[in-house]
mmCIF file of C-alpha atoms in Angstrom:
data_model
loop_
_atom_site.group_PDB
_atom_site.id
_atom_site.type_symbol
_atom_site.label_atom_id
_atom_site.label_comp_id
_atom_site.label_asym_id
_atom_site.label_seq_id
_atom_site.Cartn_x
_atom_site.Cartn_y
_atom_site.Cartn_z
ATOM 1 C CA PHE A 1 -65.945 18.271 35.536
ATOM 2 C CA LEU A 2 -62.838 20.436 35.148
ATOM 3 C CA LEU A 3 -61.193 17.990 32.817
ATOM 4 C CA GLN A 4 -64.427 17.332 30.912
ATOM 5 C CA GLU A 5 -64.865 21.085 30.389
ATOM 6 C CA SER A 6 -61.351 21.473 29.209
ATOM 7 C CA ALA A 7 -61.602 18.494 26.940
ATOM 8 C CA GLU A 8 -64.726 19.862 25.159
ATOM 9 C CA ASP A 9 -62.958 23.173 24.296
ATOM 10 C CA THR A 10 -59.628 21.684 23.463
ATOM 11 C CA PRO A 11 -58.559 20.626 19.927
ATOM 12 C CA PRO A 12 -57.630 16.944 19.572
ATOM 13 C CA GLY A 13 -54.099 16.092 20.560
ATOM 14 C CA HIS A 14 -53.668 19.170 22.673
ATOM 15 C CA PRO A 15 -52.276 18.340 26.276
ATOM 16 C CA VAL A 16 -54.648 18.344 29.079
ATOM 17 C CA CYS A 17 -52.903 17.870 32.258
ATOM 18 C CA VAL A 18 -53.841 16.407 35.596
ATOM 19 C CA TRP A 19 -50.902 16.141 38.045
ATOM 20 C CA LEU A 20 -50.901 14.335 41.322
ATOM 21 C CA THR A 21 -47.801 15.204 43.128
ATOM 22 C CA ASN A 22 -46.207 13.176 45.867
ATOM 23 C CA ASN A 23 -47.150 15.603 48.674
ATOM 24 C CA HIS A 24 -50.942 14.782 48.062
ATOM 25 C CA HIS A 25 -51.619 18.132 46.204
ATOM 26 C CA LEU A 26 -53.904 17.801 43.084
ATOM 27 C CA CYS A 27 -53.269 20.205 40.208
ATOM 28 C CA VAL A 28 -55.562 20.523 37.318
ATOM 29 C CA CYS A 29 -54.349 22.496 34.187
ATOM 30 C CA GLY A 30 -56.560 23.197 31.304
ATOM 31 C CA ARG A 31 -56.129 24.464 27.779
ATOM 32 C CA ARG A 32 -53.047 26.606 28.694
ATOM 33 C CA PRO A 33 -51.296 24.768 31.523
ATOM 34 C CA HIS A 34 -49.046 26.738 33.938
ATOM 35 C CA PRO A 35 -45.314 25.801 33.656
ATOM 36 C CA PRO A 36 -44.497 22.924 35.832
ATOM 37 C CA PRO A 37 -41.610 23.136 38.380
ATOM 38 C CA LEU A 38 -39.329 21.257 35.991
ATOM 39 C CA PRO A 39 -40.784 21.708 32.629
ATOM 40 C CA ALA A 40 -37.930 19.747 30.840
ATOM 41 C CA LEU A 41 -38.470 16.847 33.157
ATOM 42 C CA ALA A 42 -42.325 16.966 33.333
ATOM 43 C CA ARG A 43 -44.209 14.537 30.988
ATOM 44 C CA PHE A 44 -47.300 15.835 29.481
ATOM 45 C CA LEU A 45 -50.393 13.630 29.062
ATOM 46 C CA PRO A 46 -51.771 13.417 25.565
ATOM 47 C CA LEU A 47 -55.574 13.869 25.314
ATOM 48 C CA GLY A 48 -56.377 10.393 23.953
ATOM 49 C CA GLU A 49 -59.630 8.813 25.004
ATOM 50 C CA ARG A 50 -61.704 11.408 26.917
ATOM 51 C CA SER A 51 -63.806 8.815 28.621
ATOM 52 C CA SER A 52 -61.026 7.037 30.339
ATOM 53 C CA LEU A 53 -59.298 10.269 31.099
ATOM 54 C CA CYS A 54 -62.384 11.545 32.799
ATOM 55 C CA CYS A 55 -62.765 8.225 34.765
ATOM 56 C CA SER A 56 -59.199 8.504 35.907
ATOM 57 C CA PHE A 57 -59.733 12.213 36.989
ATOM 58 C CA PHE A 58 -62.901 11.235 38.865
ATOM 59 C CA THR A 59 -61.138 8.536 40.656
ATOM 60 C CA LEU A 60 -58.423 10.883 41.709
ATOM 61 C CA LEU A 61 -60.856 13.525 42.758
ATOM 62 C CA TRP A 62 -62.856 11.164 44.820
ATOM 63 C CA ARG A 63 -59.940 9.715 46.712
ATOM 64 C CA PHE A 64 -58.511 13.161 47.209
ATOM 65 C CA LEU A 65 -61.508 14.454 48.885
ATOM 66 C CA LEU A 66 -62.214 11.578 51.133
ATOM 67 C CA SER A 67 -58.810 10.599 52.009
ATOM 68 C CA PRO A 68 -57.658 11.326 55.565
ATOM 69 C CA ALA A 69 -55.556 14.179 56.442
ATOM 70 C CA PRO A 70 -51.991 13.689 55.082
ATOM 71 C CA SER A 71 -49.185 13.310 57.565
ATOM 72 C CA PRO A 72 -46.480 15.930 57.719
ATOM 73 C CA PRO A 73 -44.334 15.772 54.673
ATOM 74 C CA PRO A 74 -41.010 13.929 54.926
ATOM 75 C CA SER A 75 -37.818 15.750 55.043
ATOM 76 C CA ILE A 76 -36.815 14.191 51.586
ATOM 77 C CA HIS A 77 -39.465 14.757 48.945
ATOM 78 C CA LEU A 78 -39.132 14.541 45.223
ATOM 79 C CA PHE A 79 -40.508 17.898 44.429
ATOM 80 C CA SER A 80 -40.399 17.321 40.721
ATOM 81 C CA HIS A 81 -42.152 13.914 40.663
ATOM 82 C CA ILE A 82 -45.198 14.061 38.368
ATOM 83 C CA THR A 83 -47.143 11.074 37.358
ATOM 84 C CA PRO A 84 -49.322 10.974 34.334
ATOM 85 C CA CYS A 85 -52.838 9.596 34.701
ATOM 86 C CA LYS A 86 -52.497 6.821 32.236
ATOM 87 C CA GLN A 87 -49.499 5.479 34.138
ATOM 88 C CA LEU A 88 -51.099 5.793 37.493
ATOM 89 C CA HIS A 89 -52.040 2.571 39.074
ATOM 90 C CA LEU A 90 -53.954 3.441 42.343
ATOM 91 C CA PRO A 91 -54.340 0.663 44.900
ATOM 92 C CA PRO A 92 -57.604 0.209 46.649
ATOM 93 C CA PRO A 93 -57.512 2.643 49.564
ATOM 94 C CA PRO A 94 -57.093 1.133 53.130
ATOM 95 C CA PRO A 95 -60.068 1.734 55.434
ATOM 96 C CA PRO A 96 -58.990 4.933 57.063
ATOM 97 C CA PRO A 97 -61.291 7.029 59.334
ATOM 98 C CA ALA A 98 -63.584 9.246 57.289
ATOM 99 C CA PRO A 99 -62.278 12.863 57.111
ATOM 100 C CA SER A 100 -64.394 15.626 58.734
ATOM 101 C CA PHE A 101 -66.861 17.586 56.721
ATOM 102 C CA MET A 102 -64.642 20.787 57.188
ATOM 103 C CA LEU A 103 -61.704 18.920 55.791
ATOM 104 C CA VAL A 104 -63.666 17.912 52.611
ATOM 105 C CA TYR A 105 -65.016 21.428 52.369
ATOM 106 C CA ARG A 106 -61.620 22.966 52.439
ATOM 107 C CA ARG A 107 -60.351 20.553 49.653
ATOM 108 C CA MET A 108 -63.377 21.409 47.484
ATOM 109 C CA ILE A 109 -62.509 25.185 47.944
ATOM 110 C CA CYS A 110 -58.913 24.446 47.050
ATOM 111 C CA LEU A 111 -60.039 22.557 43.918
ATOM 112 C CA ALA A 112 -62.397 25.343 42.989
ATOM 113 C CA ALA A 113 -59.577 27.935 43.412
ATOM 114 C CA THR A 114 -57.362 25.784 41.127
ATOM 115 C CA ALA A 115 -60.189 25.824 38.426
ATOM 116 C CA SER A 116 -60.652 29.502 38.624
ATOM 117 C CA ALA A 117 -56.859 29.986 38.215
ATOM 118 C CA THR A 118 -56.733 27.813 35.082
ATOM 119 C CA ALA A 119 -59.876 29.252 33.627
ATOM 120 C CA SER A 120 -58.210 32.565 32.860
ATOM 121 C CA PRO A 121 -55.079 32.293 30.600
ATOM 122 C CA PRO A 122 -51.841 32.864 32.455
ATOM 123 C CA ALA A 123 -49.400 35.554 31.228
ATOM 124 C CA PRO A 124 -47.388 34.185 28.374
ATOM 125 C CA SER A 125 -43.726 33.859 28.940
ATOM 126 C CA ALA A 126 -41.121 35.710 26.926
ATOM 127 C CA ALA A 127 -40.381 32.562 25.224
ATOM 128 C CA ALA A 128 -44.024 32.246 24.025
ATOM 129 C CA ALA A 129 -43.915 35.938 22.823
ATOM 130 C CA ALA A 130 -40.705 35.152 21.123
ATOM 131 C CA ALA A 131 -42.647 32.902 18.724
ATOM 132 C CA ARG A 132 -43.543 36.206 17.006
ATOM 133 C CA GLY A 133 -39.620 37.112 16.999
ATOM 134 C CA GLY A 134 -36.840 37.101 19.352
ATOM 135 C CA ILE A 135 -36.955 38.170 23.040
ATOM 136 C CA LYS A 136 -36.623 42.008 23.472
ATOM 137 C CA LEU A 137 -33.753 43.519 25.242
ATOM 138 C CA PRO A 138 -32.806 44.516 27.898
ATOM 139 C CA PRO A 139 -34.500 41.906 29.977
ATOM 140 C CA ALA A 140 -37.141 42.622 32.596
ATOM 141 C CA LEU A 141 -35.544 40.599 35.295
ATOM 142 C CA LEU A 142 -32.060 39.465 36.143
ATOM 143 C CA VAL A 143 -31.731 36.826 39.027
ATOM 144 C CA THR A 144 -28.322 35.565 39.936
ATOM 145 C CA ASP A 145 -26.808 33.224 42.462
ATOM 146 C CA PHE A 146 -24.036 34.555 44.629
ATOM 147 C CA ASP A 147 -21.258 32.011 45.478
ATOM 148 C CA SER A 148 -19.153 30.958 42.571
ATOM 149 C CA THR A 149 -21.473 32.989 40.288
ATOM 150 C CA LEU A 150 -20.798 36.581 41.370
ATOM 151 C CA THR A 151 -17.787 35.461 43.379
ATOM 152 C CA LEU A 152 -14.730 33.549 42.260
ATOM 153 C CA ASN A 153 -14.968 30.988 44.995
ATOM 154 C CA ASP A 154 -17.599 29.731 47.565
ATOM 155 C CA THR A 155 -17.520 32.183 50.675
ATOM 156 C CA LEU A 156 -19.184 29.914 53.209
ATOM 157 C CA SER A 157 -15.738 28.846 54.592
ATOM 158 C CA SER A 158 -14.756 32.423 54.944
ATOM 159 C CA LEU A 159 -17.967 33.038 57.065
ATOM 160 C CA VAL A 160 -17.258 30.042 59.199
ATOM 161 C CA SER A 161 -13.712 31.057 59.834
ATOM 162 C CA LEU A 162 -15.198 33.893 61.979
ATOM 163 C CA SER A 163 -16.824 31.537 64.340
ATOM 164 C CA PRO A 164 -15.286 30.650 67.778
ATOM 165 C CA ALA A 165 -16.409 27.035 67.047
ATOM 166 C CA LYS A 166 -14.969 26.778 63.551
ATOM 167 C CA SER A 167 -12.912 23.750 64.469
ATOM 168 C CA SER A 168 -16.041 21.658 64.786
ATOM 169 C CA PHE A 169 -17.105 22.648 61.227
ATOM 170 C CA GLU A 170 -14.794 20.013 59.850
ATOM 171 C CA LYS A 171 -17.345 17.406 60.781
ATOM 172 C CA ALA A 172 -20.104 19.060 58.854
ATOM 173 C CA SER A 173 -17.831 19.631 55.949
ATOM 174 C CA ALA A 174 -16.707 15.971 55.745
ATOM 175 C CA PHE A 175 -20.280 14.867 55.864
ATOM 176 C CA TYR A 176 -21.190 17.204 52.991
ATOM 177 C CA LEU A 177 -18.392 16.230 50.822
ATOM 178 C CA SER A 178 -18.978 12.448 51.306
ATOM 179 C CA SER A 179 -22.760 12.839 50.702
ATOM 180 C CA PHE A 180 -22.240 14.976 47.702
ATOM 181 C CA ALA A 181 -20.163 12.329 45.989
ATOM 182 C CA GLU A 182 -23.355 10.269 46.036
ATOM 183 C CA VAL A 183 -25.064 13.175 44.433
ATOM 184 C CA GLU A 184 -22.399 13.275 41.559
ATOM 185 C CA ARG A 185 -22.808 9.465 41.169
ATOM 186 C CA LEU A 186 -26.437 9.636 40.598
ATOM 187 C CA VAL A 187 -26.054 12.447 38.015
ATOM 188 C CA HIS A 188 -23.502 10.516 36.067
ATOM 189 C CA ALA A 189 -25.835 7.468 36.164
ATOM 190 C CA GLY A 190 -28.621 9.538 34.609
ATOM 191 C CA ARG A 191 -30.790 9.677 37.733
ATOM 192 C CA LEU A 192 -31.220 13.345 37.784
ATOM 193 C CA GLU A 193 -34.476 13.578 39.843
ATOM 194 C CA GLU A 194 -32.894 11.426 42.589
ATOM 195 C CA ALA A 195 -29.784 13.615 42.515
ATOM 196 C CA LEU A 196 -31.641 16.728 42.910
ATOM 197 C CA ALA A 197 -33.777 15.327 45.885
ATOM 198 C CA LEU A 198 -30.636 14.073 47.505
ATOM 199 C CA SER A 199 -28.740 17.284 47.101
ATOM 200 C CA GLU A 200 -31.600 19.111 48.825
ATOM 201 C CA HIS A 201 -31.529 16.587 51.626
ATOM 202 C CA VAL A 202 -27.761 16.902 51.985
ATOM 203 C CA GLU A 203 -27.949 20.688 52.207
ATOM 204 C CA HIS A 204 -30.553 20.383 54.952
ATOM 205 C CA ALA A 205 -28.563 17.803 56.840
ATOM 206 C CA ALA A 206 -25.368 19.850 56.705
ATOM 207 C CA ILE A 207 -27.371 22.930 58.081
ATOM 208 C CA ASP A 208 -28.764 20.780 60.844
ATOM 209 C CA LEU A 209 -25.297 19.783 62.078
ATOM 210 C CA VAL A 210 -24.197 23.393 61.883
ATOM 211 C CA VAL A 211 -27.129 24.556 63.869
ATOM 212 C CA GLN A 212 -27.167 21.585 66.389
ATOM 213 C CA HIS A 213 -23.505 22.293 67.334
ATOM 214 C CA ARG A 214 -23.995 26.109 67.219
ATOM 215 C CA MET A 215 -20.953 26.311 64.870
ATOM 216 C CA LEU A 216 -21.773 29.949 63.816
ATOM 217 C CA ALA A 217 -22.645 31.231 67.244
ATOM 218 C CA GLY A 218 -20.988 34.277 68.658
ATOM 219 C CA ILE A 219 -20.040 36.152 65.365
ATOM 220 C CA ALA A 220 -20.470 39.920 65.564
ATOM 221 C CA ALA A 221 -22.407 41.570 62.655
ATOM 222 C CA GLU A 222 -19.441 44.032 62.306
ATOM 223 C CA GLU A 223 -17.083 41.048 61.794
ATOM 224 C CA ILE A 224 -19.224 39.609 58.962
ATOM 225 C CA VAL A 225 -19.310 43.024 57.197
ATOM 226 C CA ARG A 226 -15.659 43.538 57.565
ATOM 227 C CA ALA A 227 -14.680 40.116 56.358
ATOM 228 C CA SER A 228 -17.236 40.222 53.492
ATOM 229 C CA ARG A 229 -15.524 43.330 52.043
ATOM 230 C CA GLU A 230 -12.633 41.109 51.096
ATOM 231 C CA THR A 231 -14.661 38.802 48.828
ATOM 232 C CA GLN A 232 -13.114 38.287 45.574
ATOM 233 C CA LEU A 233 -15.760 38.955 42.766
ATOM 234 C CA ARG A 234 -15.776 37.708 39.272
ATOM 235 C CA PRO A 235 -14.374 40.426 36.944
ATOM 236 C CA GLY A 236 -17.085 42.577 35.458
ATOM 237 C CA ALA A 237 -19.823 41.386 37.921
ATOM 238 C CA LEU A 238 -20.310 44.704 39.697
ATOM 239 C CA ASP A 239 -20.340 46.576 36.495
ATOM 240 C CA ALA A 240 -22.993 44.177 34.997
ATOM 241 C CA LEU A 241 -25.302 44.577 37.999
ATOM 242 C CA ARG A 242 -25.061 48.385 37.874
ATOM 243 C CA ALA A 243 -25.677 48.369 34.081
ATOM 244 C CA ALA A 244 -28.675 46.153 34.563
ATOM 245 C CA ALA A 245 -30.163 48.377 37.181
ATOM 246 C CA ALA A 246 -29.467 51.488 34.998
ATOM 247 C CA SER A 247 -31.267 49.762 32.221
ATOM 248 C CA GLY A 248 -34.465 49.425 34.285
ATOM 249 C CA VAL A 249 -33.860 45.636 34.871
ATOM 250 C CA GLY A 250 -35.023 44.213 38.279
ATOM 251 C CA VAL A 251 -31.731 42.693 39.861
ATOM 252 C CA HIS A 252 -32.076 40.035 42.579
ATOM 253 C CA ILE A 253 -29.688 37.711 44.335
ATOM 254 C CA CYS A 254 -31.104 34.292 45.048
ATOM 255 C CA SER A 255 -28.553 32.252 47.012
ATOM 256 C CA ALA A 256 -28.058 29.299 49.366
ATOM 257 C CA ASN A 257 -25.599 31.431 51.323
ATOM 258 C CA TRP A 258 -25.976 31.759 55.144
ATOM 259 C CA SER A 259 -26.040 35.520 55.608
ATOM 260 C CA PRO A 260 -27.610 38.453 53.786
ATOM 261 C CA ILE A 261 -25.244 40.634 55.796
ATOM 262 C CA TRP A 262 -22.385 38.934 54.101
ATOM 263 C CA ILE A 263 -23.838 39.329 50.616
ATOM 264 C CA SER A 264 -24.627 43.004 51.140
ATOM 265 C CA GLY A 265 -21.092 43.600 52.412
ATOM 266 C CA ALA A 266 -19.559 41.941 49.430
ATOM 267 C CA LEU A 267 -21.632 43.906 46.991
ATOM 268 C CA VAL A 268 -21.628 47.183 48.895
ATOM 269 C CA ASN A 269 -20.160 48.997 45.912
ATOM 270 C CA CYS A 270 -23.306 48.254 43.882
ATOM 271 C CA ALA A 271 -25.973 48.201 46.771
ATOM 272 C CA ASP A 272 -28.194 50.687 44.941
ATOM 273 C CA ALA A 273 -28.459 48.318 41.935
ATOM 274 C CA LEU A 274 -30.045 45.363 43.927
ATOM 275 C CA THR A 275 -33.627 45.160 44.126
ATOM 276 C CA GLY A 276 -33.638 42.240 46.657
ATOM 277 C CA ILE A 277 -31.461 39.599 48.271
ATOM 278 C CA HIS A 278 -33.083 36.208 48.857
ATOM 279 C CA THR A 279 -31.095 33.901 51.047
ATOM 280 C CA ASN A 280 -30.859 32.068 54.427
ATOM 281 C CA GLU A 281 -30.346 34.166 57.488
ATOM 282 C CA LEU A 282 -28.032 33.772 60.314
ATOM 283 C CA GLU A 283 -30.007 34.928 63.387
ATOM 284 C CA MET A 284 -28.570 37.784 65.358
ATOM 285 C CA ASP A 285 -29.247 38.534 69.025
ATOM 286 C CA MET A 286 -30.018 41.908 70.756
ATOM 287 C CA SER A 287 -26.235 42.467 71.184
ATOM 288 C CA GLY A 288 -25.536 42.114 67.571
ATOM 289 C CA LYS A 289 -24.029 38.717 67.704
ATOM 290 C CA SER A 290 -25.114 35.441 65.927
ATOM 291 C CA THR A 291 -27.093 32.877 67.834
ATOM 292 C CA GLY A 292 -25.952 29.965 65.616
ATOM 293 C CA ILE A 293 -29.489 29.524 64.414
ATOM 294 C CA LEU A 294 -30.160 29.621 60.610
ATOM 295 C CA ARG A 295 -33.482 30.762 59.222
ATOM 296 C CA ARG A 296 -33.873 28.768 56.116
ATOM 297 C CA SER A 297 -35.522 29.994 52.968
ATOM 298 C CA VAL A 298 -33.231 29.119 49.963
ATOM 299 C CA VAL A 299 -31.612 25.730 50.574
ATOM 300 C CA GLY A 300 -31.996 23.606 47.503
ATOM 301 C CA PRO A 301 -33.104 23.674 43.860
ATOM 302 C CA ALA A 302 -36.778 23.604 44.716
ATOM 303 C CA ASP A 303 -36.402 26.719 46.837
ATOM 304 C CA LYS A 304 -34.619 28.665 44.174
ATOM 305 C CA ALA A 305 -37.262 27.724 41.635
ATOM 306 C CA ARG A 306 -39.947 28.897 43.899
ATOM 307 C CA CYS A 307 -38.113 32.126 44.430
ATOM 308 C CA PHE A 308 -37.459 32.644 40.868
ATOM 309 C CA ALA A 309 -41.098 31.887 39.968
ATOM 310 C CA ARG A 310 -42.372 34.496 42.471
ATOM 311 C CA LEU A 311 -40.047 37.094 40.975
ATOM 312 C CA CYS A 312 -41.193 36.279 37.464
ATOM 313 C CA ALA A 313 -44.847 36.782 38.489
ATOM 314 C CA GLU A 314 -43.990 40.292 39.605
ATOM 315 C CA HIS A 315 -42.786 41.028 36.005
ATOM 316 C CA GLU A 316 -45.900 39.718 34.323
ATOM 317 C CA MET A 317 -46.673 42.739 32.256
ATOM 318 C CA ALA A 318 -43.065 42.901 30.855
ATOM 319 C CA ARG A 319 -43.090 39.258 29.903
ATOM 320 C CA ARG A 320 -46.295 39.750 27.976
ATOM 321 C CA GLU A 321 -44.450 42.363 25.944
ATOM 322 C CA GLY A 322 -41.750 39.753 25.170
ATOM 323 C CA ARG A 323 -39.045 40.770 27.646
ATOM 324 C CA ALA A 324 -37.144 38.019 29.296
ATOM 325 C CA CYS A 325 -36.544 36.701 32.881
ATOM 326 C CA VAL A 326 -32.947 35.752 33.089
ATOM 327 C CA PHE A 327 -31.251 33.368 35.635
ATOM 328 C CA VAL A 328 -27.567 33.125 36.005
ATOM 329 C CA GLY A 329 -26.062 30.311 38.033
ATOM 330 C CA ASP A 330 -23.029 27.965 38.184
ATOM 331 C CA ALA A 331 -23.874 24.649 39.945
ATOM 332 C CA LEU A 332 -26.455 21.993 40.414
ATOM 333 C CA PRO A 333 -28.784 23.878 42.867
ATOM 334 C CA ASP A 334 -29.441 26.530 40.171
ATOM 335 C CA LEU A 335 -30.477 23.820 37.608
ATOM 336 C CA THR A 336 -34.323 24.103 38.178
ATOM 337 C CA ALA A 337 -34.413 27.863 38.057
ATOM 338 C CA MET A 338 -32.268 27.930 34.967
ATOM 339 C CA LEU A 339 -34.691 25.529 33.212
ATOM 340 C CA ASP A 340 -37.601 27.781 34.204
ATOM 341 C CA ALA A 341 -35.956 30.943 32.885
ATOM 342 C CA ASP A 342 -36.457 32.338 29.396
ATOM 343 C CA ILE A 343 -32.794 32.748 29.219
ATOM 344 C CA GLY A 344 -30.751 30.444 31.501
ATOM 345 C CA ILE A 345 -27.069 31.109 31.760
ATOM 346 C CA LEU A 346 -24.323 28.902 33.126
ATOM 347 C CA ILE A 347 -21.226 30.908 34.087
ATOM 348 C CA GLY A 348 -18.010 29.125 34.602
ATOM 349 C CA ASP A 349 -17.105 25.457 33.731
ATOM 350 C CA ASN A 350 -18.934 23.305 36.146
ATOM 351 C CA GLN A 351 -18.763 19.850 34.584
ATOM 352 C CA LEU A 352 -21.429 18.372 36.912
ATOM 353 C CA MET A 353 -23.803 20.880 35.786
ATOM 354 C CA ARG A 354 -23.178 20.345 32.112
ATOM 355 C CA SER A 355 -23.548 16.541 32.701
ATOM 356 C CA ALA A 356 -26.826 17.063 34.331
ATOM 357 C CA LEU A 357 -28.109 19.292 31.387
ATOM 358 C CA ALA A 358 -26.940 16.860 28.852
ATOM 359 C CA ILE A 359 -29.255 13.990 30.234
ATOM 360 C CA ILE A 360 -32.436 15.970 30.267
ATOM 361 C CA ASP A 361 -34.696 15.095 27.356
ATOM 362 C CA GLY A 362 -35.728 17.989 25.185
ATOM 363 C CA VAL A 363 -32.982 20.282 26.297
ATOM 364 C CA ALA A 364 -30.763 21.453 23.559
ATOM 365 C CA PRO A 365 -26.986 21.269 24.069
ATOM 366 C CA LEU A 366 -25.449 24.405 25.874
ATOM 367 C CA ARG A 367 -24.488 27.087 23.413
ATOM 368 C CA GLU A 368 -22.293 30.061 23.763
ATOM 369 C CA LEU A 369 -24.410 33.079 24.906
ATOM 370 C CA SER A 370 -23.273 35.121 21.830
ATOM 371 C CA SER A 371 -25.001 32.651 19.632
ATOM 372 C CA ALA A 372 -28.469 33.694 21.133
ATOM 373 C CA VAL A 373 -28.370 36.914 19.189
ATOM 374 C CA LEU A 374 -30.641 36.889 16.129
ATOM 375 C CA GLN A 375 -30.273 39.173 13.171
ATOM 376 C CA ASP A 376 -32.702 41.724 14.369
ATOM 377 C CA GLY A 377 -30.857 42.118 17.598
ATOM 378 C CA THR A 378 -33.239 40.050 19.697
ATOM 379 C CA LEU A 379 -32.465 36.900 21.633
ATOM 380 C CA LEU A 380 -33.443 33.262 21.131
ATOM 381 C CA PRO A 381 -34.726 31.763 24.433
ATOM 382 C CA GLY A 382 -32.827 28.780 25.789
ATOM 383 C CA LEU A 383 -29.875 27.664 27.860
ATOM 384 C CA TYR A 384 -26.490 29.126 27.325
ATOM 385 C CA PHE A 385 -22.999 29.397 28.932
ATOM 386 C CA ALA A 386 -20.918 32.531 29.445
ATOM 387 C CA SER A 387 -17.276 32.771 30.293
ATOM 388 C CA SER A 388 -17.597 36.228 32.101
ATOM 389 C CA TRP A 389 -19.945 38.774 33.313
ATOM 390 C CA HIS A 390 -18.562 41.190 30.623
ATOM 391 C CA ASP A 391 -19.961 38.760 28.007
ATOM 392 C CA ILE A 392 -23.397 38.626 29.760
ATOM 393 C CA ALA A 393 -23.637 42.326 30.005
ATOM 394 C CA THR A 394 -22.574 42.830 26.354
ATOM 395 C CA VAL A 395 -25.074 40.264 24.858
ATOM 396 C CA LEU A 396 -27.964 41.499 27.048
ATOM 397 C CA LEU A 397 -27.297 45.026 25.915
ATOM 398 C CA LEU A 398 -27.043 46.214 29.506
ATOM 399 C CA GLU A 399 -24.153 48.635 28.917
ATOM 400 C CA ARG A 400 -25.649 49.938 25.676
ATOM 401 C CA SER A 401 -29.014 50.648 27.367
ATOM 402 C CA ALA A 402 -27.367 52.240 30.314
ATOM 403 C CA LEU A 403 -25.471 54.687 28.157
ATOM 404 C CA GLY A 404 -28.695 55.451 26.072
ATOM 405 C CA ARG A 405 -27.094 54.243 22.828
ATOM 406 C CA PRO A 406 -29.459 53.137 19.880
#
């Protein structure tokens, strides 16, 4: 019914999407589909023959409602895997035990909620608003990674150096480096989805080793703060964050770092500019020392994409007015969020990231950020690279807005 209703009100050739993700969630998108987790990798389903489409949909719907409760999701999951209906070959279902009435009922409620969400048009992105012109400046939201984006180098090794068990960290480091070599191989082979999934698995596995052997146990919070003050930041990073906040831009850190205390200490000179820090958290006991347990919230590309999507939703009204949501990153874990951003900015010269972007269909080659400026002073949405935070602040008009200049 949902697909049939969408098809009746949709011009021929307009995409009507039914996605079945690998974690057994059914997502129905109508005339104005919500952006997928990886829009550049997603494949839209052309409308085509409505009868066969509806038949495919009802087959999916029936099996979804009457399938047994799914088992817990595996530790490795292809979060961006989306299968078009016309390429979907469903084998006959095995004879599982029939689901309970309440399970079927909950699934029907879930589908009804999805239909309600797609019935009302979502807020257009700044990129859509830019169809009537460029993106207005300054942006509404600036989200940035921390390690090697705001900083000159990765800071996790500095955090680990504070631990009494730092010698055992070599095992986790060797595992990470050897495993990440396979991620690089997959990227260069053009198998980006597999590389992203493996990178997330590698990050979780490395954290498992750190937690299992309590490699970060016994570190006092005061030590973390004191050591973090010695973090070397990229030139102009603090000024850019301060100027963004003064321009009315929401400034957030979204990082796979292991301690918000470390990030706060490193950015203490612009603490008032930060709206939020989203990262994993090293658990502290009542005495103010770390237990060695990490509370995970931002580990891999999918986590960063979810965090960024949530922050974009909080700036819905500004996006309706054509103001952008910007994401700045430096490495592969930032890829998904950068693709979802109105303005995605790669800072530095990460060759693996450039290789990954080069193999995505429909993504234009990286251009210098200064080339995004249109004649009327607005910005063209897309992916760009910048050599410094000074360039980012200048192009986004953060400094000019902060100073109140025309």
